[in-house]
Amino acid sequence: MTIEALNKSDLIQRIALKNPHLAEPLVEEAVRIMIDQMIDTLSSDNRIEIRGFGSFALHHRDPRVGRNPKTGKSVEVAAKAVPHFKPGKALRDAVNDSLNN
């Protein structure tokens, strides 16, 4: 099994190829706007739900005391918010079906 990553420029190129009536710069702008909107929404501590695909939300992590693995010394780790993606049932089913065929 070959593992292939899909980066933003690959996504733009694939969308442009499947939609020849759209110029690639227009597709690039649309993808940029969508990602910016997702960042703004999550930054405002709101949730994103795309039916049939999944949802994005922030998981809040409390501050804690960690350890430097090299020195073993205690280190304060600040509180942070981590984006979390939960796939929807349709996405899970589609992925599982493609893996089983």
CSV table of C-alpha atoms in Angstrom, one decimal:
chain,number,residue,atom,x,y,z
A,1,MET,CA,0.0,0.0,0.0
A,2,THR,CA,1.4,3.4,-1.1
A,3,ILE,CA,0.8,6.3,1.3
A,4,GLU,CA,0.2,9.5,-0.6
A,5,ALA,CA,-0.4,12.8,1.0
A,6,LEU,CA,-2.7,15.3,-0.5
A,7,ASN,CA,-1.5,18.9,0.0
A,8,LYS,CA,-3.3,22.1,-0.7
A,9,SER,CA,-1.7,22.7,-4.2
A,10,ASP,CA,-2.6,19.1,-5.2
A,11,LEU,CA,-6.2,19.7,-4.0
A,12,ILE,CA,-6.4,22.9,-6.0
A,13,GLN,CA,-5.0,21.1,-9.1
A,14,ARG,CA,-7.4,18.2,-8.8
A,15,ILE,CA,-10.4,20.5,-8.4
A,16,ALA,CA,-9.3,22.6,-11.4
A,17,LEU,CA,-8.9,19.4,-13.5
A,18,LYS,CA,-12.3,18.1,-12.6
A,19,ASN,CA,-13.8,21.6,-13.4
A,20,PRO,CA,-12.2,22.8,-16.6
A,21,HIS,CA,-14.7,25.7,-16.7
A,22,LEU,CA,-13.0,27.2,-13.6
A,23,ALA,CA,-9.6,28.8,-13.9
A,24,GLU,CA,-7.0,27.5,-11.5
A,25,PRO,CA,-6.4,30.9,-9.8
A,26,LEU,CA,-10.2,31.0,-9.1
A,27,VAL,CA,-10.1,27.5,-7.5
A,28,GLU,CA,-7.0,28.5,-5.5
A,29,GLU,CA,-8.8,31.6,-4.2
A,30,ALA,CA,-11.9,29.6,-3.2
A,31,VAL,CA,-9.8,27.0,-1.3
A,32,ARG,CA,-7.9,29.8,0.5
A,33,ILE,CA,-11.2,31.5,1.4
A,34,MET,CA,-12.6,28.2,2.7
A,35,ILE,CA,-9.6,27.5,4.9
A,36,ASP,CA,-9.5,31.1,6.2
A,37,GLN,CA,-13.2,30.8,7.2
A,38,MET,CA,-12.5,27.5,9.0
A,39,ILE,CA,-9.6,29.1,10.9
A,40,ASP,CA,-11.7,32.1,11.8
A,41,THR,CA,-14.6,29.9,13.0
A,42,LEU,CA,-12.3,27.7,15.1
A,43,SER,CA,-10.4,30.7,16.5
A,44,SER,CA,-13.8,32.0,17.7
A,45,ASP,CA,-14.2,28.7,19.6
A,46,ASN,CA,-17.1,27.7,17.3
A,47,ARG,CA,-17.7,24.3,15.7
A,48,ILE,CA,-17.7,23.5,12.0
A,49,GLU,CA,-20.0,20.7,10.7
A,50,ILE,CA,-20.0,19.6,7.1
A,51,ARG,CA,-22.8,17.0,6.7
A,52,GLY,CA,-21.6,13.8,5.2
A,53,PHE,CA,-18.0,14.7,5.8
A,54,GLY,CA,-17.4,15.4,9.5
A,55,SER,CA,-17.0,18.1,12.1
A,56,PHE,CA,-14.1,20.2,13.5
A,57,ALA,CA,-14.0,21.5,17.0
A,58,LEU,CA,-11.4,22.6,19.5
A,59,HIS,CA,-10.3,20.5,22.4
A,60,HIS,CA,-9.0,22.5,25.3
A,61,ARG,CA,-6.0,21.3,27.2
A,62,ASP,CA,-5.2,22.5,30.7
A,63,PRO,CA,-1.8,23.7,31.7
A,64,ARG,CA,0.4,21.0,33.1
A,65,VAL,CA,3.9,20.2,34.2
A,66,GLY,CA,5.8,18.2,31.6
A,67,ARG,CA,9.4,16.8,31.4
A,68,ASN,CA,12.2,17.7,29.1
A,69,PRO,CA,13.1,14.2,27.7
A,70,LYS,CA,16.7,15.1,27.3
A,71,THR,CA,17.4,16.5,30.8
A,72,GLY,CA,14.5,15.1,32.8
A,73,LYS,CA,13.9,18.6,34.1
A,74,SER,CA,10.3,19.8,34.8
A,75,VAL,CA,8.8,22.2,32.3
A,76,GLU,CA,5.6,24.2,32.5
A,77,VAL,CA,3.4,23.5,29.5
A,78,ALA,CA,0.8,26.3,28.9
A,79,ALA,CA,-2.9,25.7,28.3
A,80,LYS,CA,-3.7,25.3,24.6
A,81,ALA,CA,-6.6,24.6,22.2
A,82,VAL,CA,-6.0,21.8,19.7
A,83,PRO,CA,-8.2,21.4,16.6
A,84,HIS,CA,-10.0,18.0,16.4
A,85,PHE,CA,-11.7,16.4,13.4
A,86,LYS,CA,-14.4,13.8,13.8
A,87,PRO,CA,-15.4,12.1,10.6
A,88,GLY,CA,-19.1,11.7,9.7
A,89,LYS,CA,-20.7,8.3,9.1
A,90,ALA,CA,-20.8,8.8,5.3
A,91,LEU,CA,-17.1,9.5,5.2
A,92,ARG,CA,-16.2,6.6,7.4
A,93,ASP,CA,-18.4,4.2,5.4
A,94,ALA,CA,-17.0,5.5,2.0
A,95,VAL,CA,-13.4,5.0,3.3
A,96,ASN,CA,-14.1,1.5,4.7
A,97,ASP,CA,-15.9,0.4,1.5
A,98,SER,CA,-13.0,1.5,-0.6
A,99,LEU,CA,-10.5,-0.3,1.6
A,100,ASN,CA,-12.6,-3.5,1.6
A,101,ASN,CA,-12.9,-3.6,-2.3
